[in-house]
Coordinates of C-alpha atoms (C1' of nucleotides) in Angstrom, one line a residue:
Chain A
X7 CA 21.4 27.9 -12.5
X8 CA 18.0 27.4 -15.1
X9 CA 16.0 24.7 -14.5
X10 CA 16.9 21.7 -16.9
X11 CA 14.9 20.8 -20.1
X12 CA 14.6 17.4 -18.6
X13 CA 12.3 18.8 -15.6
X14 CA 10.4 20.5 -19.0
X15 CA 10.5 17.1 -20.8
X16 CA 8.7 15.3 -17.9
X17 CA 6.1 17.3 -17.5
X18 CA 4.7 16.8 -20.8
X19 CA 4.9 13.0 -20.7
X20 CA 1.7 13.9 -18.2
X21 CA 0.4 17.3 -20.0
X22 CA 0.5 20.1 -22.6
X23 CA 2.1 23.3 -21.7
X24 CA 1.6 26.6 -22.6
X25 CA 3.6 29.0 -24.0
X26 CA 3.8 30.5 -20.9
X27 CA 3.7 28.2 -18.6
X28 CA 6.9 27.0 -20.5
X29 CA 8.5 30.5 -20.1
X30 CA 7.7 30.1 -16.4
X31 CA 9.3 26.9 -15.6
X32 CA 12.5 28.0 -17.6
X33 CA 12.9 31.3 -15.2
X34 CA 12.9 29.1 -12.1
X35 CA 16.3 28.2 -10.8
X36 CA 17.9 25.2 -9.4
X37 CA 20.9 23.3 -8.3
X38 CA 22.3 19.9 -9.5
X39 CA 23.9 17.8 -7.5
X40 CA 25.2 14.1 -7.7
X41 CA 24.7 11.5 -5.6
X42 CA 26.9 8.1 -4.5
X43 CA 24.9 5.1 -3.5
X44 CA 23.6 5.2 -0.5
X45 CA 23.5 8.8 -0.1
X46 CA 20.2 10.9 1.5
X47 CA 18.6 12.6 -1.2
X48 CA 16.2 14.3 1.0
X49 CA 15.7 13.3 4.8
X50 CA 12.6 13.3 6.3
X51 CA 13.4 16.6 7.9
X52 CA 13.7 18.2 4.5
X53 CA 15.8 21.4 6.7
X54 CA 16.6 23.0 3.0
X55 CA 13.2 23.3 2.2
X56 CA 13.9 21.7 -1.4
X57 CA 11.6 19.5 -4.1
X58 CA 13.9 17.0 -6.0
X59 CA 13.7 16.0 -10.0
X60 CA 15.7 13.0 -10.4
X61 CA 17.7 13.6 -13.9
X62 CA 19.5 10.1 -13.7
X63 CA 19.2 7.3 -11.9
X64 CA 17.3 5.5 -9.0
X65 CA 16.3 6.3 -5.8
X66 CA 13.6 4.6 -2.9
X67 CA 11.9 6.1 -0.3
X68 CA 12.9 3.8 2.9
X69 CA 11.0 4.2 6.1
X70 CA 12.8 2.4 9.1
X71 CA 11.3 -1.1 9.8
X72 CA 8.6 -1.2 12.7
X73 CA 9.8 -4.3 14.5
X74 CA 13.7 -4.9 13.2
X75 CA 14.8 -1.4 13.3
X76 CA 17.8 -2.1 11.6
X77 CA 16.0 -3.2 8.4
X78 CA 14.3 -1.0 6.2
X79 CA 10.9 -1.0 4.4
X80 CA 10.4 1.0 0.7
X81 CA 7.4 2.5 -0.5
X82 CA 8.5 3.8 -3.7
X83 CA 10.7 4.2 -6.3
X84 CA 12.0 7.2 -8.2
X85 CA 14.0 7.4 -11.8
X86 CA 15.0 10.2 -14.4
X87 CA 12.0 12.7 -14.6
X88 CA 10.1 11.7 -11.4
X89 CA 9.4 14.5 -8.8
X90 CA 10.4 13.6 -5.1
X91 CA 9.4 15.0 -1.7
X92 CA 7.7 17.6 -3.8
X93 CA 4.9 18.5 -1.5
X94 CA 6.7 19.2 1.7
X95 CA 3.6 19.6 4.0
X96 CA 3.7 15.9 5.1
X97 CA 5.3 15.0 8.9
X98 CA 7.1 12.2 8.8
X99 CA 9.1 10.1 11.3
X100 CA 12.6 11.3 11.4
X101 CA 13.3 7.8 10.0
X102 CA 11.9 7.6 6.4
X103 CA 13.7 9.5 3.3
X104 CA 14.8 9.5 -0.4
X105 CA 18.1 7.1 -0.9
X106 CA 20.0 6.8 -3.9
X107 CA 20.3 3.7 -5.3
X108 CA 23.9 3.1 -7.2
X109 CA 24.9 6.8 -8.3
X110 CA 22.0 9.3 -9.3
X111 CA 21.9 13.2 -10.1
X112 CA 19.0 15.4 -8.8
X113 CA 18.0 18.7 -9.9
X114 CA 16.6 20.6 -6.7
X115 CA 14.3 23.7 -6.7
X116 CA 13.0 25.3 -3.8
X117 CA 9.5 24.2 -2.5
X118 CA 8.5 28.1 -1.8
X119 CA 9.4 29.0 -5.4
X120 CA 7.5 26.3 -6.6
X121 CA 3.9 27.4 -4.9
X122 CA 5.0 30.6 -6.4
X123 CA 4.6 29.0 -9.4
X124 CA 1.7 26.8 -8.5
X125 CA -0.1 30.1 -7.2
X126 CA 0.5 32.0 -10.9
X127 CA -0.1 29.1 -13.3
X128 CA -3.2 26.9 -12.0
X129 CA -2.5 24.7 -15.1
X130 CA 1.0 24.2 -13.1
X131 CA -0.4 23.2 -9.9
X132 CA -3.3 20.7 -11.3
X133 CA 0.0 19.3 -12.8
X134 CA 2.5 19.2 -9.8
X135 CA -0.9 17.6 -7.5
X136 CA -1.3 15.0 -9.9
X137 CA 2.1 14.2 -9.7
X138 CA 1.4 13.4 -6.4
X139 CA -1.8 11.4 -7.4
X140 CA 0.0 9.4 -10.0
X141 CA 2.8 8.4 -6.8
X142 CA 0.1 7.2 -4.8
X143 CA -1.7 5.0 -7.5
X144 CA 1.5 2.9 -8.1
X145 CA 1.6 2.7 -4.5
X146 CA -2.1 1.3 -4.6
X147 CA -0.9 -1.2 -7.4
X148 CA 1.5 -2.5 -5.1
X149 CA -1.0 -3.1 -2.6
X150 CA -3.0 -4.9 -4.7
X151 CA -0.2 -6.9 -6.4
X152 CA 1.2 -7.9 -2.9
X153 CA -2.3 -9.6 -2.0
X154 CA -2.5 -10.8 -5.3
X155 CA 0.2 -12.2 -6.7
X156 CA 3.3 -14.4 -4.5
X157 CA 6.6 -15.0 -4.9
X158 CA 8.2 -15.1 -8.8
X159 CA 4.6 -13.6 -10.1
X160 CA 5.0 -10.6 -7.6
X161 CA 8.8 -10.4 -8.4
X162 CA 7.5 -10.4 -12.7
X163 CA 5.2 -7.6 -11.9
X164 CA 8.0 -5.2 -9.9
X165 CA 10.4 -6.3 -13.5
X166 CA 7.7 -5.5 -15.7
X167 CA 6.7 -1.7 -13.6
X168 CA 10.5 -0.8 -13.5
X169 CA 10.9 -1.5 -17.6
X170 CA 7.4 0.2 -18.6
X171 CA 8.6 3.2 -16.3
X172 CA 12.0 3.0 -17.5
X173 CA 11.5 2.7 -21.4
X174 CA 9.0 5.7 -21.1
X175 CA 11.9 8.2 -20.0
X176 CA 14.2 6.4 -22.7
X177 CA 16.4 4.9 -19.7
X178 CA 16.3 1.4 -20.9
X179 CA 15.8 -0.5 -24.6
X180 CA 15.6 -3.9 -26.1
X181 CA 14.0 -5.5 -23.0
X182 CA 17.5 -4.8 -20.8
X183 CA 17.0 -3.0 -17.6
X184 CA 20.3 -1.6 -15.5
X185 CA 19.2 -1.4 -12.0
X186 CA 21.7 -0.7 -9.1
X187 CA 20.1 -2.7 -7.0
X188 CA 20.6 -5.8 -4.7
X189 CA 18.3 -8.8 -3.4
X190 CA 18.1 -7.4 -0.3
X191 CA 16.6 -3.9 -1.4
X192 CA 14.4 -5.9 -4.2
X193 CA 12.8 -7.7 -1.0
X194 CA 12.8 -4.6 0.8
X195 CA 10.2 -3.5 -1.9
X196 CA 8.1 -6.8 -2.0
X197 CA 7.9 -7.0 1.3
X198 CA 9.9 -11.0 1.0
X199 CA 13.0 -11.5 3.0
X200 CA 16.3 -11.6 0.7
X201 CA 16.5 -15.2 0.1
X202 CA 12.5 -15.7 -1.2
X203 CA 13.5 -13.2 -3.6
X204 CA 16.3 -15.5 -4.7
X205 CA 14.2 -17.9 -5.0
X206 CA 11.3 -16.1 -6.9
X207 CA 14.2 -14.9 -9.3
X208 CA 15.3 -18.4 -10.1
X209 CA 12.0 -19.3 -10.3
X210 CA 11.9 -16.7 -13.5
X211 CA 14.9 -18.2 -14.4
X212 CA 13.9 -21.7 -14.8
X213 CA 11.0 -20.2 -16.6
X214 CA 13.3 -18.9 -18.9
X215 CA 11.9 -15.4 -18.6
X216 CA 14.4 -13.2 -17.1
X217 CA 18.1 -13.3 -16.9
X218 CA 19.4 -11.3 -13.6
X219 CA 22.9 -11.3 -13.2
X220 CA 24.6 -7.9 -11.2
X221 CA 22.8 -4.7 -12.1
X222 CA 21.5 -6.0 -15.3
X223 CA 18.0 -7.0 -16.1
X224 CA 17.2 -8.9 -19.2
X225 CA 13.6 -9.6 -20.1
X226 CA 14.0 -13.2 -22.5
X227 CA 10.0 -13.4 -22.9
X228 CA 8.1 -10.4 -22.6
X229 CA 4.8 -11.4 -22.8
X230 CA 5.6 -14.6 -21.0
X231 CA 6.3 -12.1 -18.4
X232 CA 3.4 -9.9 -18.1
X233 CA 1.1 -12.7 -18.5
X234 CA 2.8 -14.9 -15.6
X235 CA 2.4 -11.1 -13.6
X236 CA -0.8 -10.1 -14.7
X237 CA 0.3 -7.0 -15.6
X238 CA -1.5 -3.9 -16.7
X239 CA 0.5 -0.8 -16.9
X240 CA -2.8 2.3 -17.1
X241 CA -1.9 2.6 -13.4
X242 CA 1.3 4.4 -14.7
X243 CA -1.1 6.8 -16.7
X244 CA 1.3 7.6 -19.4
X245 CA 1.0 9.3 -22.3
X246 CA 2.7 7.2 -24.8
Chain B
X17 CA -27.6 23.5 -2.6
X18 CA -24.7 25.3 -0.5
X19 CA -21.9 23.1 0.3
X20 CA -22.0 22.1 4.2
X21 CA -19.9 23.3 6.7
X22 CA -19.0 19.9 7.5
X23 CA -16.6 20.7 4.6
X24 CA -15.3 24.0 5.4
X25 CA -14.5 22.5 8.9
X26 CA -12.7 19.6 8.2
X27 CA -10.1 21.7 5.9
X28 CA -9.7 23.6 9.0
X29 CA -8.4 20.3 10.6
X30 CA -5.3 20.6 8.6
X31 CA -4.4 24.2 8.0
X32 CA -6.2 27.7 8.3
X33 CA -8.6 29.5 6.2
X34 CA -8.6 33.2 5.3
X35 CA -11.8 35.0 5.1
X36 CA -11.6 35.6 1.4
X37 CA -11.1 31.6 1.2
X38 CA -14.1 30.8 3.2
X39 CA -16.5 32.9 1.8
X40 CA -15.4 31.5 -2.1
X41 CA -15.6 27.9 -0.5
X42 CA -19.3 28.8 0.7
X43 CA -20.5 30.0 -2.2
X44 CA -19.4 26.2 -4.0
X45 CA -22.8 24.6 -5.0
X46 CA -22.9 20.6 -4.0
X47 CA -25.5 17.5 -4.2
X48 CA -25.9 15.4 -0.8
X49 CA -26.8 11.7 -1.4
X50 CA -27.5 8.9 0.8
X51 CA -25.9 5.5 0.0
X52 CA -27.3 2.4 1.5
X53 CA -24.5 -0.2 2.5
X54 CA -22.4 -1.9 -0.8
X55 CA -23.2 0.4 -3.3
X56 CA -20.6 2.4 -5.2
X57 CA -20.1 5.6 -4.2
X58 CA -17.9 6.3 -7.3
X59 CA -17.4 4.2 -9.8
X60 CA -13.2 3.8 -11.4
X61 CA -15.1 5.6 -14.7
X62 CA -16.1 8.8 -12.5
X63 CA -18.5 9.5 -15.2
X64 CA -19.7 12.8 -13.6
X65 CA -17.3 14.5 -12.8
X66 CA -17.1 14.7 -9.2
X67 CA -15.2 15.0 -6.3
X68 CA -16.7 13.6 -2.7
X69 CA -16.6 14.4 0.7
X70 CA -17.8 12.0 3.6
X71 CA -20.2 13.6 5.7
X72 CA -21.6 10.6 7.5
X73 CA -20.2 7.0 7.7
X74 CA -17.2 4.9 6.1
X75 CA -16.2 4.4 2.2
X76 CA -13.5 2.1 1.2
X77 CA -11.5 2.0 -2.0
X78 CA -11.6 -1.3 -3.4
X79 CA -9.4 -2.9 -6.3
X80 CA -10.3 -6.1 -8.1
X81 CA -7.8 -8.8 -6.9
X82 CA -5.4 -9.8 -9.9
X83 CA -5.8 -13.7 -9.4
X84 CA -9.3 -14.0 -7.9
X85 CA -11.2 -11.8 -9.9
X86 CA -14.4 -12.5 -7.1
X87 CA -12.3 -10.9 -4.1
X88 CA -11.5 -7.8 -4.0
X89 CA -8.4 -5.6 -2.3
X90 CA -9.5 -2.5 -0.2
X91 CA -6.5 0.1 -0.7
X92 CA -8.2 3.4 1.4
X93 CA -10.6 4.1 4.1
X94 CA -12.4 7.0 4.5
X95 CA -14.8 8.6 7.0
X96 CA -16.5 12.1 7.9
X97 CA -14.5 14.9 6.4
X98 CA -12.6 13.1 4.2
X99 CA -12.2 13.9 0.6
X100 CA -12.4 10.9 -2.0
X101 CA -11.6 10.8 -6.0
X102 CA -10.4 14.8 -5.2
X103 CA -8.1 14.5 -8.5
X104 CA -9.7 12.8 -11.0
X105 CA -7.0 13.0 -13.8
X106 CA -5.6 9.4 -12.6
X107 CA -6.7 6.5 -15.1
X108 CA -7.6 4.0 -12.7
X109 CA -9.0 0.4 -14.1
X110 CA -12.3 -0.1 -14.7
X111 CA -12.7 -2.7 -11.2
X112 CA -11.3 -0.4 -8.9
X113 CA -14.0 2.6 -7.1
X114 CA -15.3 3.7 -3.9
X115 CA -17.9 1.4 -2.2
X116 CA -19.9 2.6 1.0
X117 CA -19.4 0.5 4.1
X118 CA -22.6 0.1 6.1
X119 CA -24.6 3.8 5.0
X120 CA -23.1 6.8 4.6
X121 CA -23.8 10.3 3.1
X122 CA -21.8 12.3 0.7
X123 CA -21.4 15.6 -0.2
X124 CA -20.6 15.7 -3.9
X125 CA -18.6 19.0 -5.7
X126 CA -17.9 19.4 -9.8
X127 CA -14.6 19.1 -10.0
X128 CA -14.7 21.9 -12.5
X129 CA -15.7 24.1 -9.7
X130 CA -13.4 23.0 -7.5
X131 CA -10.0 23.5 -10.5
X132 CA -11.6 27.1 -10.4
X133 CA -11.5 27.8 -6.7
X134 CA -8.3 25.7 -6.5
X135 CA -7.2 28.9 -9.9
X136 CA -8.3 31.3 -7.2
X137 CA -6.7 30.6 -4.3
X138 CA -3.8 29.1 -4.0
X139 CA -3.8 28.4 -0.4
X140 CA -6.9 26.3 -1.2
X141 CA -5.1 24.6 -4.3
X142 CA -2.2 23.3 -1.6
X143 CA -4.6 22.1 0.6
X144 CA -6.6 20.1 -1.4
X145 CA -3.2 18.8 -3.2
X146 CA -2.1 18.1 0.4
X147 CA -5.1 15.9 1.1
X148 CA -3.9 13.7 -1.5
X149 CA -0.4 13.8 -0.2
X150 CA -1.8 12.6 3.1
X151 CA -3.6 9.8 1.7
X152 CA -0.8 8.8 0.2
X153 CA 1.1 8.8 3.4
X154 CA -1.4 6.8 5.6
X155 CA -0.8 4.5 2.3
X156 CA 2.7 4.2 3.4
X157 CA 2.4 3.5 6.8
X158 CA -0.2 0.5 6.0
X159 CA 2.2 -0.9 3.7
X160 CA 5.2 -0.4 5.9
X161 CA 3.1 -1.7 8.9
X162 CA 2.2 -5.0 6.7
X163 CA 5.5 -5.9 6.2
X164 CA 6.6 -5.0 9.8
X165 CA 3.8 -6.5 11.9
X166 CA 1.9 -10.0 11.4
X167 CA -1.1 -11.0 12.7
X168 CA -2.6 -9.5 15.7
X169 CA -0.4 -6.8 15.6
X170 CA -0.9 -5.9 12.2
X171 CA -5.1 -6.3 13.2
X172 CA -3.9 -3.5 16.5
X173 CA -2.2 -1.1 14.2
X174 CA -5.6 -0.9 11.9
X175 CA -7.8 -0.4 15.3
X176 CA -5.5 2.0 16.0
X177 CA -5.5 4.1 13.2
X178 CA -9.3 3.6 12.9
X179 CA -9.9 4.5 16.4
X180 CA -7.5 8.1 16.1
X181 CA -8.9 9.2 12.4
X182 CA -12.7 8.7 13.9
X183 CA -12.1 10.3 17.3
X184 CA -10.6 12.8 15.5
X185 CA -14.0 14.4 14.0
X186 CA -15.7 13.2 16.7
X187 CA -17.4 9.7 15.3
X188 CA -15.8 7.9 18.2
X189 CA -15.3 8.5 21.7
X190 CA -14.7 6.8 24.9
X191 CA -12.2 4.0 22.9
X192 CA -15.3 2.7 21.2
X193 CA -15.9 2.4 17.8
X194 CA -18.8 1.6 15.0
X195 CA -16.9 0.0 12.1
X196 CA -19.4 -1.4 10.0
X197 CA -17.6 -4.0 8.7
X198 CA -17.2 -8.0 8.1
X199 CA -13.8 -10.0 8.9
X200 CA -13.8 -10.7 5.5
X201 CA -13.6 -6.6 4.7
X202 CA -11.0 -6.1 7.0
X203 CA -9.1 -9.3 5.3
X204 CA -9.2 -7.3 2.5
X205 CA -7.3 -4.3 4.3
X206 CA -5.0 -6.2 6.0
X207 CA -4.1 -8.7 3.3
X208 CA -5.4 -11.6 5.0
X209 CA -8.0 -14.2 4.4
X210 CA -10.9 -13.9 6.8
X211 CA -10.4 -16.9 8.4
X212 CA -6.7 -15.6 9.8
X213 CA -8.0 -12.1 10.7
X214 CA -10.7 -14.2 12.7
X215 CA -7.8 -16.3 14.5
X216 CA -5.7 -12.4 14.8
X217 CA -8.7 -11.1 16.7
X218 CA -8.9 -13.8 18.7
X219 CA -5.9 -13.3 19.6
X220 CA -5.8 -9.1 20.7
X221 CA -9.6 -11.0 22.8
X222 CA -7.3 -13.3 24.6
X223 CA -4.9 -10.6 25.5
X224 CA -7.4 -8.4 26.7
X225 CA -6.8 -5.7 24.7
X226 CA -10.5 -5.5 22.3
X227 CA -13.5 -6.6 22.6
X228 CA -15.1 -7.0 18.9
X229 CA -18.6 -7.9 18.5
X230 CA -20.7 -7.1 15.4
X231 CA -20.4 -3.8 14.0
X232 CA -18.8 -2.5 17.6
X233 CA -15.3 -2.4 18.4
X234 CA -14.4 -1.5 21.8
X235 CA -10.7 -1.4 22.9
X236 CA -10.2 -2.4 26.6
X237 CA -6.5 -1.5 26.9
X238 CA -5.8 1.5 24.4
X239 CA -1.6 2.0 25.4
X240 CA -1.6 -1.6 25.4
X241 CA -2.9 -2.0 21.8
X242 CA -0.2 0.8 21.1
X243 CA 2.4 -0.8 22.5
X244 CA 1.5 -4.1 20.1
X245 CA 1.0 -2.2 17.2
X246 CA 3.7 0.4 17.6
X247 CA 1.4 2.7 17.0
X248 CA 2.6 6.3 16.4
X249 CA 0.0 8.4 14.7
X250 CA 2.3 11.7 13.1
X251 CA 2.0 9.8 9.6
X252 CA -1.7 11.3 10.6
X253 CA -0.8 14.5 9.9
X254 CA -3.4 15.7 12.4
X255 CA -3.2 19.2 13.6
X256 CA -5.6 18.6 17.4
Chain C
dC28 C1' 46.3 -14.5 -4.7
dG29 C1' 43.3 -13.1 -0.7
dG30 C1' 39.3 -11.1 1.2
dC31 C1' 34.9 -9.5 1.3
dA32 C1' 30.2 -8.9 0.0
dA33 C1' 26.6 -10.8 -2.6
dA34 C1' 24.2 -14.7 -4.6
dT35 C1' 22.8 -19.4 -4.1
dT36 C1' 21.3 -23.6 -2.0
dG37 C1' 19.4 -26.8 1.7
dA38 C1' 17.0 -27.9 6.0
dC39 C1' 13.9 -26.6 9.1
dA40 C1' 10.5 -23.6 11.7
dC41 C1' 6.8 -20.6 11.5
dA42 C1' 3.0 -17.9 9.4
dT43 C1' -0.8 -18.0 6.7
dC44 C1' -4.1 -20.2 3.4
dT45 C1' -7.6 -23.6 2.2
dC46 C1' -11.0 -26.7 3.1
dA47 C1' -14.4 -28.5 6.1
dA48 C1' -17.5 -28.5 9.8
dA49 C1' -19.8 -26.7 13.7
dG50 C1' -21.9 -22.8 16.3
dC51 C1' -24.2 -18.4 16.4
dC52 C1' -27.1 -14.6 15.1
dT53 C1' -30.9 -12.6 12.7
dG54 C1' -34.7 -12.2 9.8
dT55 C1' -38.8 -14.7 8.0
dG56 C1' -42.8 -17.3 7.7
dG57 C1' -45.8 -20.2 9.8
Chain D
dC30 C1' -43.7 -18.4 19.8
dC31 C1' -41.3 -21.7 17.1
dA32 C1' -38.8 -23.6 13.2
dC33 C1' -36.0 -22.7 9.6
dA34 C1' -32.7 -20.7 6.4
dG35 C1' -28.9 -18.0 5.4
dG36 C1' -24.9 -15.5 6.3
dC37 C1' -21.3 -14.6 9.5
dT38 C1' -18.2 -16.3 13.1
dT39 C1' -15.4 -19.7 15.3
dT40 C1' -12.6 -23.7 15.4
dG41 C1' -9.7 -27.7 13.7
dA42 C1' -6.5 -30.1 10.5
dG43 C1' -3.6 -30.3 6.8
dA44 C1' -1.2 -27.9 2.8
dT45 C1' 1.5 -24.2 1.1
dG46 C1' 4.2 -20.0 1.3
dT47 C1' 7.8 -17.6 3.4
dG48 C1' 11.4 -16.7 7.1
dT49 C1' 15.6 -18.0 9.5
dC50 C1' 19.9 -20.1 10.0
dA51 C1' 23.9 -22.1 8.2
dA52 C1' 27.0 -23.4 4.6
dT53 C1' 28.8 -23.0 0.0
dT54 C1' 29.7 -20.7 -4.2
dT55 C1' 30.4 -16.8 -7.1
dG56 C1' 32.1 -12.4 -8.4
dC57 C1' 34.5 -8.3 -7.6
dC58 C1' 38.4 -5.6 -6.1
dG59 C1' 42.6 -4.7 -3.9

DNA sequence: CGGCAAATTGACACATCTCAAAGCCTGTGG
DNA sequence: CCACAGGCTTTGAGATGTGTCAATTTGCCG
């Protein structure tokens, strides 16, 4: 099947194509597939050799939890538009991957096809690399937000990431978030244990900035929010 | 002045070059400069243009902390051989650069010269985008080891690290090493205050596992300080 | 209605931070 | 060679943040 418009899309929230860089991407061909929670995306083998665009949806990369094996640690977070596992040249333990969080659809192509492309449009692969930059800069935020910010403040800043990323791609409005996502995977991302991040959340509550009940987000106080989380969103580097 | 072969042979740590791809890499002109301890190596605005590579010593990455503007977070390391602000398209805040730790020497390249040899050959283009990727991935691991170990472990895994990257390209041998570097600089790795990473080394003394005075770290009981940290180094990526 | 998983709350233990003080090292000036 | 000053390290004590365990409530789905 043809690549997707969306994969087209999402590139130009980070750069101009050409014309024929355009023409390119639209000859390359891919495979959709959907995904039930919980699902591998990609495993940290990667056997098929395949990049990921995530078309709808959520999905975390997990890495197995170096103590308490049977917990899990994630180090990033992937919606509608975002590459995933696109490099391919990293090891990593057999116990770290892509998960889908609540149902999500993922366009694949295959990594040799796409240094193909790399190797004829340079434009293309300053575009996929920075792609890869762009992952690791969030990741850097995190880092700096875990030292700096605790409990409900750390918890605003992950709520006001995820709607910034989210509105960009058009995948949430009107300060409402839908995220397929539990209390458990929320501290599995701050780094709390399940029941702090119940506690930072009613801690928001109180504050009468956020309203999280099931998968839905709502953001009551905006500003109230970013100020309490300090947050700055040029880390994200998008265009809009 | 030529570029060094410092550079040419730390890309040959991670994959291998083709004659056409070393000759274009030797004719890349480069600027060496000498940095005394604490001054930035590049600052978040990048004014010139460039892209780094340690020749000599240790650079850190450091962030402004969100809450106490006066202390910092350090998010990246880096030593002989390694690349720093490769990309350059990432719009980082204006508090956040590379500092040298104790004096080093850099080996500076226009990143306009390196797109163009990066347009030429491909293979080059993947590994510098895989440098990235890889600095991503040791990003990972810190994060995932910060939420997994506490203390002196968390301390172990960071000597660990430190102790493979530099005996790696040969800046450390014989399980010592020359980190020139305060507690309170590696409170800002770790996440701690100084005062706890103080109390964490302590702790790895009492056990017998490192000795740690001044600039000189030496580890007395290297599968020991493994076995604390859980230390496996494939998130590395090194080839030897 | 029953059953299960998730969310919520409380009590307590442990990890880590902050503040304060003392000890140590090193460079400087007499 | 000594005295001193300053910054770093070390240690202690108390405050705060966060984890663990246990119990209850809520919400969803059969």
């Amino acid at each position: 099947m043809a690549i997707s418009e969306f994969f087209i899309r999402y590139l130009q929230r980070r750069q101009e194509l050409s014309a024929g860089e355009l023409c390119r991407l639209r000859a390359l061909s891919s495979e959709r597939v959907e995904f039930e929670s919980g699902e591998f995306i990609l495993s940290s083998r990667n056997e098929a050799g395949r990049s990921g665009i995530m078309l709808q949806g959520m999905a975390a990369r997990v890495h197995r939890n170096m103590t308490t094996p049977d917990s899990r640690v994630i180090t990033g977070l992937y919606f509608a538009g975002d590459f995933i596992e696109l490099q391919g040249f990293v090891t990593r333990p057999p116990d770290s991957g892509i998960v889908s969080m609540g149902r999500s659809s993922v366009e694949f192509v295959r990594q040799e096809e796409l240094q193909q492309v790399a190797a004829e449009y340079p434009g293309l692969a300053r575009l996929f690399w920075m792609t890869t930059a762009i992952d690791a800069e969030v990741l850097r935020q995190w880092q700096v937000a875990a030292t700096s910010l605790r409990s409900s403040a750390h918890l605003a800043h992950l709520f006001c990431e995820l709607y910034t990323r989210l509105a960009s791609v058009g995948a949430a409005q009107d300060l409402v978030l839908n995220l397929p996502i539990l209390q458990r995977e929320v501290a599995e991302i701050l780094g709390y244990s399940a029941i702090h991040v119940n506690r930072a959340a009613r801690d928001l509550r109180d504050r009468g900035l956020v309203r999280w009940i099931g998968s839905e987000v709502v953001i009551l106080d905006w500003e109230g929010l970013k100020r309490l989380a300090r947050f700055d969103p040029s880390y994200l580097s998008l265009v809009n």
